[in-house]
mmCIF file of N, CA and C in Angstrom:
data_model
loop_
_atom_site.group_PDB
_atom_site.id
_atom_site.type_symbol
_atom_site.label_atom_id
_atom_site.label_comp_id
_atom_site.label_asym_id
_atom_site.label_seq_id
_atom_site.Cartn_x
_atom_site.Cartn_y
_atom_site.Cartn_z
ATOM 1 N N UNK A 1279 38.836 -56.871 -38.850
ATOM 2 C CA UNK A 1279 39.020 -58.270 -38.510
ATOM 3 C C UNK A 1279 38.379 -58.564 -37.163
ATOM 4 N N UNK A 1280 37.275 -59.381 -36.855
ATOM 5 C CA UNK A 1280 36.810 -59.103 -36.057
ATOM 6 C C UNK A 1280 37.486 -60.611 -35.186
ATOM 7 N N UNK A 1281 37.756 -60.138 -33.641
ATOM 8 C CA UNK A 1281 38.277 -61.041 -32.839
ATOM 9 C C UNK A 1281 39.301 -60.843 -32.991
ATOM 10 N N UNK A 1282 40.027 -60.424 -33.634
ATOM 11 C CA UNK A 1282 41.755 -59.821 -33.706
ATOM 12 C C UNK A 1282 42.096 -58.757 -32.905
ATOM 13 N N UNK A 1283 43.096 -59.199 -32.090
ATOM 14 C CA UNK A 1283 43.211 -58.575 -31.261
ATOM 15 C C UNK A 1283 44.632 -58.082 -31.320
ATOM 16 N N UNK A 1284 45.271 -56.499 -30.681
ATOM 17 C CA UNK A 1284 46.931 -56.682 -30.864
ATOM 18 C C UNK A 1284 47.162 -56.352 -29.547
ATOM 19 N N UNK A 1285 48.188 -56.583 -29.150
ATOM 20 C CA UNK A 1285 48.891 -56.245 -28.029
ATOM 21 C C UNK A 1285 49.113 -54.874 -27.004
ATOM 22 N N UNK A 1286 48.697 -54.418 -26.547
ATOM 23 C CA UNK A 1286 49.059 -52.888 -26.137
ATOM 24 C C UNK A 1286 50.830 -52.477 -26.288
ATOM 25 N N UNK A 1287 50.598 -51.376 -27.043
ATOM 26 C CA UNK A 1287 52.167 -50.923 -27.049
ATOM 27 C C UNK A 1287 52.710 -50.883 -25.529
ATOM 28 N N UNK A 1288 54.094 -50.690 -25.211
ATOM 29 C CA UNK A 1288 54.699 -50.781 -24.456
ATOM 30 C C UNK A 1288 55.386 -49.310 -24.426
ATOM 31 N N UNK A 1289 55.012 -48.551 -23.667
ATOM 32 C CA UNK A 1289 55.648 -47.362 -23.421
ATOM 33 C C UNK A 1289 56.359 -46.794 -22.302
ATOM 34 N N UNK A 1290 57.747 -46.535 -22.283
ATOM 35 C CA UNK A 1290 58.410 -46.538 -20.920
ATOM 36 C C UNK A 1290 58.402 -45.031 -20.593
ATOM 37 N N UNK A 1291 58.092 -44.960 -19.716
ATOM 38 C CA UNK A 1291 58.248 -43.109 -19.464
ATOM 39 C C UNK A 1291 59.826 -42.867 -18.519
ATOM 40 N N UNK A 1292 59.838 -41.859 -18.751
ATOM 41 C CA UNK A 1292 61.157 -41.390 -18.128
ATOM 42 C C UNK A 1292 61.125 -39.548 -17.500
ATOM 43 N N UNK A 1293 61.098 -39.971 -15.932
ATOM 44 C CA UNK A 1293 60.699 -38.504 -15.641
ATOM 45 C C UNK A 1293 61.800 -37.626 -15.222
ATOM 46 N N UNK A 1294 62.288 -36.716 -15.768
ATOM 47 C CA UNK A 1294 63.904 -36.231 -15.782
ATOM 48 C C UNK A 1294 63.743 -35.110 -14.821
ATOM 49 N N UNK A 1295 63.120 -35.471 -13.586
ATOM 50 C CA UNK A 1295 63.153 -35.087 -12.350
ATOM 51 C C UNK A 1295 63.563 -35.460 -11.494
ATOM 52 N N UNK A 1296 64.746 -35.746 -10.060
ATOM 53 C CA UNK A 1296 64.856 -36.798 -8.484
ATOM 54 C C UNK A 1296 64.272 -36.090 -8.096
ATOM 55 N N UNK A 1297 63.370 -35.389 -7.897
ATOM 56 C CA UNK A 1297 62.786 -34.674 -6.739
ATOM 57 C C UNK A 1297 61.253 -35.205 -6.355
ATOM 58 N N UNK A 1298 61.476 -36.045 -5.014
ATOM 59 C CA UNK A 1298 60.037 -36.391 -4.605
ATOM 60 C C UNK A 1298 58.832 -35.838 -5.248
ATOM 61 N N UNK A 1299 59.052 -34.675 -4.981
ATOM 62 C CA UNK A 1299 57.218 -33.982 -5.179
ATOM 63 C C UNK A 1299 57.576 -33.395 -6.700
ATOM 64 N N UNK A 1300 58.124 -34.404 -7.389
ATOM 65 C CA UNK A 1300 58.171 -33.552 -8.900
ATOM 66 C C UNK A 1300 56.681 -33.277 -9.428
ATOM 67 N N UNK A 1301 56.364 -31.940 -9.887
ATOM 68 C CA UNK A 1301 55.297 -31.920 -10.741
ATOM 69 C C UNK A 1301 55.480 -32.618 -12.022
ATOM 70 N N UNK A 1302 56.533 -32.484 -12.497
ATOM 71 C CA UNK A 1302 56.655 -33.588 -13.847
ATOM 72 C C UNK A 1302 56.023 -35.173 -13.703
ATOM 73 N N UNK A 1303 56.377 -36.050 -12.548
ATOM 74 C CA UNK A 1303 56.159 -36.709 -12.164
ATOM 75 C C UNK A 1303 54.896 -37.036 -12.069
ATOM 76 N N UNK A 1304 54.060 -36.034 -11.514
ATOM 77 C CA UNK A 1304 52.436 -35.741 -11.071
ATOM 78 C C UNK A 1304 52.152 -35.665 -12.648
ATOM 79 N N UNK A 1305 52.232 -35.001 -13.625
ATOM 80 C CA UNK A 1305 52.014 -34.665 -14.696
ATOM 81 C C UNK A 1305 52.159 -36.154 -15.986
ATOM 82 N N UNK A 1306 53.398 -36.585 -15.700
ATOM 83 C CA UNK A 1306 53.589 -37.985 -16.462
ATOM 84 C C UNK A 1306 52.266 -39.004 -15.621
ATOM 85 N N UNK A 1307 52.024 -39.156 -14.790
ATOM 86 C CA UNK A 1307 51.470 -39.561 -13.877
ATOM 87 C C UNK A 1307 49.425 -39.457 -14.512
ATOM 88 N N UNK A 1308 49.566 -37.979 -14.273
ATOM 89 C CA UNK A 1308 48.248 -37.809 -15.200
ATOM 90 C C UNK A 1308 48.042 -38.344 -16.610
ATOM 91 N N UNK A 1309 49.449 -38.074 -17.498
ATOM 92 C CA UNK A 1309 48.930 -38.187 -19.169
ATOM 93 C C UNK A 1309 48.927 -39.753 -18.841
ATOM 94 N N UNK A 1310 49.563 -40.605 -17.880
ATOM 95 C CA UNK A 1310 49.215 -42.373 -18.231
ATOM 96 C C UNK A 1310 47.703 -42.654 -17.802
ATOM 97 N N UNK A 1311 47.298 -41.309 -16.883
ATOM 98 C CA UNK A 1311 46.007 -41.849 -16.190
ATOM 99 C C UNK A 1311 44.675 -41.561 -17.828
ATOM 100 N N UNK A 1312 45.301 -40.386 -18.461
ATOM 101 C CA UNK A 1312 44.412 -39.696 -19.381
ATOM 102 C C UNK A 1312 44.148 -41.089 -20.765
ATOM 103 N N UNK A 1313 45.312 -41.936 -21.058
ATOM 104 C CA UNK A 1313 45.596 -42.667 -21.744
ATOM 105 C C UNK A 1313 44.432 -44.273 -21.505
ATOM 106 N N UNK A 1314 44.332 -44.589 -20.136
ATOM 107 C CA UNK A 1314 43.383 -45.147 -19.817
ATOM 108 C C UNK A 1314 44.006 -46.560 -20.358
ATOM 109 N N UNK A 1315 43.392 -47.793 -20.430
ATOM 110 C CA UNK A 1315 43.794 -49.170 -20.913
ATOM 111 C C UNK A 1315 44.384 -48.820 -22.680
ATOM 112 N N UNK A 1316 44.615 -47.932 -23.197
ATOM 113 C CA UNK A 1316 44.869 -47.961 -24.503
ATOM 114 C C UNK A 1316 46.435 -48.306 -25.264
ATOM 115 N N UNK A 1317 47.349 -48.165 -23.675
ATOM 116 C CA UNK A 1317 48.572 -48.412 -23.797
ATOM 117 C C UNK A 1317 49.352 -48.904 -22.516
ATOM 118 N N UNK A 1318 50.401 -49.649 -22.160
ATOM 119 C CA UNK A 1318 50.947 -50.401 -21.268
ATOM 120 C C UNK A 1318 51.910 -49.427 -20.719
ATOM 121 N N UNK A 1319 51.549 -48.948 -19.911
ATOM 122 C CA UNK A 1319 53.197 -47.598 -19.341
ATOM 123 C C UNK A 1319 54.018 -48.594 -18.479
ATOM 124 N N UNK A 1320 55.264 -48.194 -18.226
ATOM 125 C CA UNK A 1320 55.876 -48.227 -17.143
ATOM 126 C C UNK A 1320 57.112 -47.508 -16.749
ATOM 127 N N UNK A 1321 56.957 -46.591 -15.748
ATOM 128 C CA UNK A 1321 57.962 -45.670 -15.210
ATOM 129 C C UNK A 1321 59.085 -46.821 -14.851
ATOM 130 N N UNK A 1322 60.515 -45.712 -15.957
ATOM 131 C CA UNK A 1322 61.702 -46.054 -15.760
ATOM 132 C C UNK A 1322 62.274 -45.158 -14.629
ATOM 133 N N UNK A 1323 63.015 -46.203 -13.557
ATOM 134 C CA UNK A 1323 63.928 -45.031 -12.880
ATOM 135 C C UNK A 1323 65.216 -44.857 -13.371
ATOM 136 N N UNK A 1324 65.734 -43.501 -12.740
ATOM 137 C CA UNK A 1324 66.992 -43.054 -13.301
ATOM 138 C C UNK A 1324 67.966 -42.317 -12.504
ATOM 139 N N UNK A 1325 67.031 -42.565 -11.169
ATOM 140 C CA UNK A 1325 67.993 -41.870 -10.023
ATOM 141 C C UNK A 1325 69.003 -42.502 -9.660
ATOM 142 N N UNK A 1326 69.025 -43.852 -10.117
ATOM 143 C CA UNK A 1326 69.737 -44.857 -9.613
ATOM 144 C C UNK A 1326 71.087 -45.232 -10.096
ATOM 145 N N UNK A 1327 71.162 -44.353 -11.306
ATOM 146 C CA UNK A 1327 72.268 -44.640 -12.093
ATOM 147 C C UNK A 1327 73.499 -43.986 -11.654
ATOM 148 N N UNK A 1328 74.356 -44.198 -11.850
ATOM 149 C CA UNK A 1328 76.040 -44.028 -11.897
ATOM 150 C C UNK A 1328 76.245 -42.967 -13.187
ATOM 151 N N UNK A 1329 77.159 -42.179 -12.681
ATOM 152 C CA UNK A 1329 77.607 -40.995 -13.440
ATOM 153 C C UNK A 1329 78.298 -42.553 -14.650
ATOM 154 N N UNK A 1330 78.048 -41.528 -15.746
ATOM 155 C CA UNK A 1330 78.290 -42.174 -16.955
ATOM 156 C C UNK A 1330 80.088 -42.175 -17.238
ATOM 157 N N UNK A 1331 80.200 -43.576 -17.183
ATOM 158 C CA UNK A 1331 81.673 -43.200 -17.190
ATOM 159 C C UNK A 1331 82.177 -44.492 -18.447
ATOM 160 N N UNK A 1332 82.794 -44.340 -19.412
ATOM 161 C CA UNK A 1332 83.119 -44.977 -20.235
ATOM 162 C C UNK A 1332 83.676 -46.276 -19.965
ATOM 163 N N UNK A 1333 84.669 -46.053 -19.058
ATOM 164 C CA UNK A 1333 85.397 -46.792 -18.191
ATOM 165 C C UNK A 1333 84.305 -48.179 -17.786
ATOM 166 N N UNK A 1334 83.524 -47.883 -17.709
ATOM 167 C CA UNK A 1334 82.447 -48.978 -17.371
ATOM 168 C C UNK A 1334 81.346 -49.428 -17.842
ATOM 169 N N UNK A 1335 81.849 -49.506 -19.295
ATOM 170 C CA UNK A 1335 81.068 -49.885 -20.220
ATOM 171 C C UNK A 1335 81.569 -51.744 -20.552
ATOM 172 N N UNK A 1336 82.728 -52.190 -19.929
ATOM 173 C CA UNK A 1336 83.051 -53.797 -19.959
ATOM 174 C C UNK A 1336 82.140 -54.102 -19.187
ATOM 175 N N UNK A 1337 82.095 -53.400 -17.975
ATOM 176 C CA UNK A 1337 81.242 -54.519 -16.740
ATOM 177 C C UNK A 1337 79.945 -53.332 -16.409
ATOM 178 N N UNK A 1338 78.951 -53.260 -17.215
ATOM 179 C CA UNK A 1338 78.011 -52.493 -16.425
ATOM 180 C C UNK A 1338 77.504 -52.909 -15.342
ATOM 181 N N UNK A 1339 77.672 -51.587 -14.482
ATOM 182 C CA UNK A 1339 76.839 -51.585 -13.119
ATOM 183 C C UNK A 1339 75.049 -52.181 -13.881
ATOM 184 N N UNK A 1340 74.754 -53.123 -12.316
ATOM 185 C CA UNK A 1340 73.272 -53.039 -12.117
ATOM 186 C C UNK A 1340 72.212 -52.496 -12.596
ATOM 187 N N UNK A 1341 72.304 -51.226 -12.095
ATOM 188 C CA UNK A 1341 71.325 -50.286 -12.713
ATOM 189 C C UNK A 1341 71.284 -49.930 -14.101
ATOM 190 N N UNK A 1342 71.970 -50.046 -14.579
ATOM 191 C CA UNK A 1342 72.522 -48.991 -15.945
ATOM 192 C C UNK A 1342 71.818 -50.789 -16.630
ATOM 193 N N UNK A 1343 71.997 -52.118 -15.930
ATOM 194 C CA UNK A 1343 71.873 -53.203 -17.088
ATOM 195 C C UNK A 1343 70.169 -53.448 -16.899
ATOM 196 N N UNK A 1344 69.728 -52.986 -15.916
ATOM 197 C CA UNK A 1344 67.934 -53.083 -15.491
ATOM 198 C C UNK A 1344 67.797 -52.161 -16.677
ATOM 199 N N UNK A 1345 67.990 -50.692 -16.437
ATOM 200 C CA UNK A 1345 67.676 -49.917 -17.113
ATOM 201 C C UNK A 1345 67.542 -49.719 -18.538
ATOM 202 N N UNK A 1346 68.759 -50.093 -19.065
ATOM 203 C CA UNK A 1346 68.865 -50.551 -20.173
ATOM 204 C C UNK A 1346 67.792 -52.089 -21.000
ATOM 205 N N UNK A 1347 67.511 -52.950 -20.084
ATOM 206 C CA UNK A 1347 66.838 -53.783 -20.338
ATOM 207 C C UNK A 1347 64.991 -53.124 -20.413
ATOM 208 N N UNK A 1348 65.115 -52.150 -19.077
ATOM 209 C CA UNK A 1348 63.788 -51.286 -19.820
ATOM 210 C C UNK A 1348 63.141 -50.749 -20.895
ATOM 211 N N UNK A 1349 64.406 -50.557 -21.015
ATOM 212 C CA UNK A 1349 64.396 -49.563 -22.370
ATOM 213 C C UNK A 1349 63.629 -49.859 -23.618
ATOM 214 N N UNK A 1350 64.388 -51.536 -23.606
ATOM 215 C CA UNK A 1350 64.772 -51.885 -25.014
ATOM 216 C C UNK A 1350 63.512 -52.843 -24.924
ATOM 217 N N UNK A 1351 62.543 -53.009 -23.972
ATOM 218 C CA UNK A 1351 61.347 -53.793 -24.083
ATOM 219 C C UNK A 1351 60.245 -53.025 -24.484
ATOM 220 N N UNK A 1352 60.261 -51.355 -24.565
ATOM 221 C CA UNK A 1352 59.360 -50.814 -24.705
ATOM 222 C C UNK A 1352 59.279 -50.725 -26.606
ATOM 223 N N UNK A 1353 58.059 -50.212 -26.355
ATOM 224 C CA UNK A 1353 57.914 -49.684 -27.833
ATOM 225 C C UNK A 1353 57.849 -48.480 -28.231
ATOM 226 N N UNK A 1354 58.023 -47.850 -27.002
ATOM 227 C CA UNK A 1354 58.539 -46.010 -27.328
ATOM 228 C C UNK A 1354 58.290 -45.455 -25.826
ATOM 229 N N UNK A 1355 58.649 -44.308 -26.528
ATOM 230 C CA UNK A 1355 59.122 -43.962 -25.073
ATOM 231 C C UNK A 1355 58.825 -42.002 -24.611
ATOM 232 N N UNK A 1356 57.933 -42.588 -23.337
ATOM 233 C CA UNK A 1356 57.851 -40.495 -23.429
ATOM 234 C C UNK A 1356 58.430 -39.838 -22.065
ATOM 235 N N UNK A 1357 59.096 -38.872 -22.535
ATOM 236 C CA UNK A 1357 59.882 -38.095 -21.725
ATOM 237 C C UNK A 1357 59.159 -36.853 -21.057
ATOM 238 N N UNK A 1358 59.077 -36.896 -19.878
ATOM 239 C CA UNK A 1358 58.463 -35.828 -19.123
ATOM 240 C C UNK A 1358 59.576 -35.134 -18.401
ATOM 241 N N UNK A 1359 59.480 -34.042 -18.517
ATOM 242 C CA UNK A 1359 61.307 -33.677 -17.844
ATOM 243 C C UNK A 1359 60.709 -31.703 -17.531
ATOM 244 N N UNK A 1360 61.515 -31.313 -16.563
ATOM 245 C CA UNK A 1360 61.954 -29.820 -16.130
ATOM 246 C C UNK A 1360 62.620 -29.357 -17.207
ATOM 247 N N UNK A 1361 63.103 -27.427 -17.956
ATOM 248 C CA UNK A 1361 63.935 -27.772 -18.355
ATOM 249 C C UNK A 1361 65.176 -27.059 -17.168
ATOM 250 N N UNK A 1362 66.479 -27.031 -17.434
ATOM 251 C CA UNK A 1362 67.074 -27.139 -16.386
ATOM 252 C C UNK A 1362 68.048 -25.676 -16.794
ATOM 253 N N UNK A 1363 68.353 -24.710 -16.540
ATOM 254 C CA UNK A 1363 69.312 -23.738 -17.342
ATOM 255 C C UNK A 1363 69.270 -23.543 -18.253
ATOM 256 N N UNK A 1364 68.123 -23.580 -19.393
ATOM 257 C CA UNK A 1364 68.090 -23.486 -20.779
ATOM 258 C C UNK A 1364 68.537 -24.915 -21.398
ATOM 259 N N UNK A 1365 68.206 -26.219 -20.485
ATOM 260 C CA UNK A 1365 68.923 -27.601 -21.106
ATOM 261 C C UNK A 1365 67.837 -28.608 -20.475
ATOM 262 N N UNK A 1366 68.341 -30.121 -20.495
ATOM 263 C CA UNK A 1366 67.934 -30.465 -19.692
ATOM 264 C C UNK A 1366 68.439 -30.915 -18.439
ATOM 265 N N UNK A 1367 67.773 -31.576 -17.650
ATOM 266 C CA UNK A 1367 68.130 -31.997 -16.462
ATOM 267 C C UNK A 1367 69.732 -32.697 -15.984
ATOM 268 N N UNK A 1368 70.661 -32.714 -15.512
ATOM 269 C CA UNK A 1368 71.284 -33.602 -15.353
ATOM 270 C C UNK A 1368 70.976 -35.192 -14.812
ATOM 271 N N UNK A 1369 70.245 -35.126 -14.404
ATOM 272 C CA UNK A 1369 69.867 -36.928 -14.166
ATOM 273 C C UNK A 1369 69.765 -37.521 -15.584
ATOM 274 N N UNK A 1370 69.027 -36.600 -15.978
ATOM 275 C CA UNK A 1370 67.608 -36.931 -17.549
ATOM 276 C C UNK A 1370 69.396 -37.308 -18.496
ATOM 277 N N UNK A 1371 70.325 -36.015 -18.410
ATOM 278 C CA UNK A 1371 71.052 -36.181 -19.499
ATOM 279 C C UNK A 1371 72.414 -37.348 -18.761
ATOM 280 N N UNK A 1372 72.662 -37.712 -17.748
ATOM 281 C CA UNK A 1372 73.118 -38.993 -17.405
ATOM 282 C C UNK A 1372 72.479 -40.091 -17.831
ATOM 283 N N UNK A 1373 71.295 -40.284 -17.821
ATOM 284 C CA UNK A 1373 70.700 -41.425 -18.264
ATOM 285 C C UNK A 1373 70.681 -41.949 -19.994
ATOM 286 N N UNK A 1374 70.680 -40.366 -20.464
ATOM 287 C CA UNK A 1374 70.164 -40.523 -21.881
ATOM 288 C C UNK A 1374 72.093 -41.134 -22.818
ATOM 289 N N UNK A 1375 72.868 -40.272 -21.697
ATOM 290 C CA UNK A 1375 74.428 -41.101 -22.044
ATOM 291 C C UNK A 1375 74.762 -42.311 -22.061
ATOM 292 N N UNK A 1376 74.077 -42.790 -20.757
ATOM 293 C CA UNK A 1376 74.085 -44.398 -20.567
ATOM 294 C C UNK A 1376 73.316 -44.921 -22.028
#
């Protein structure tokens, strides 16, 4: 179809690292650079969140309602993460509770 055009997907990354100088980070960082105009990234943060507590699922905190609103605008989503003790990260698996 020529002149048809679609939208760039929307892909949220999520780097299940807090550590400034994460190589994950550097690495998610590269595969958006490798990807080039072919897709729309945007790094979700997750340092920001509140230990997951049920209890506060009436009134979500701030972060947890940004975050969540990230989420749900993307059209998929890639996870760059450490693994952590044979698991993953605790940030990565706070977030993924929320």
């Amino acid at each position: 179809m020529a002149g048809f055009k679609t939208a760039k997907a929307k892909i949220a990354v999520i780097v299940g690292s807090n550590r400034r100088e994460s190589l994950n980070r550097k690495l998610a960082q590269a595969l958006v650079k490798l990807a080039g105009d072919k897709l729309a990234f945007s790094f979700v943060q997750i340092t920001d969140l509140p230990l997951y507590s049920q209890d506060s699922e009436g009134e979500l905190p701030k972060s947890v309602v940004r975050f969540k609103s990230e989420i749900a605008a993307a059209d998929g989503l890639l996870f760059v993460t450490p693994e952590h003790n044979r698991s993953i990260p605790t940030v990565l698996k706070n977030a993924i509770d929320w």
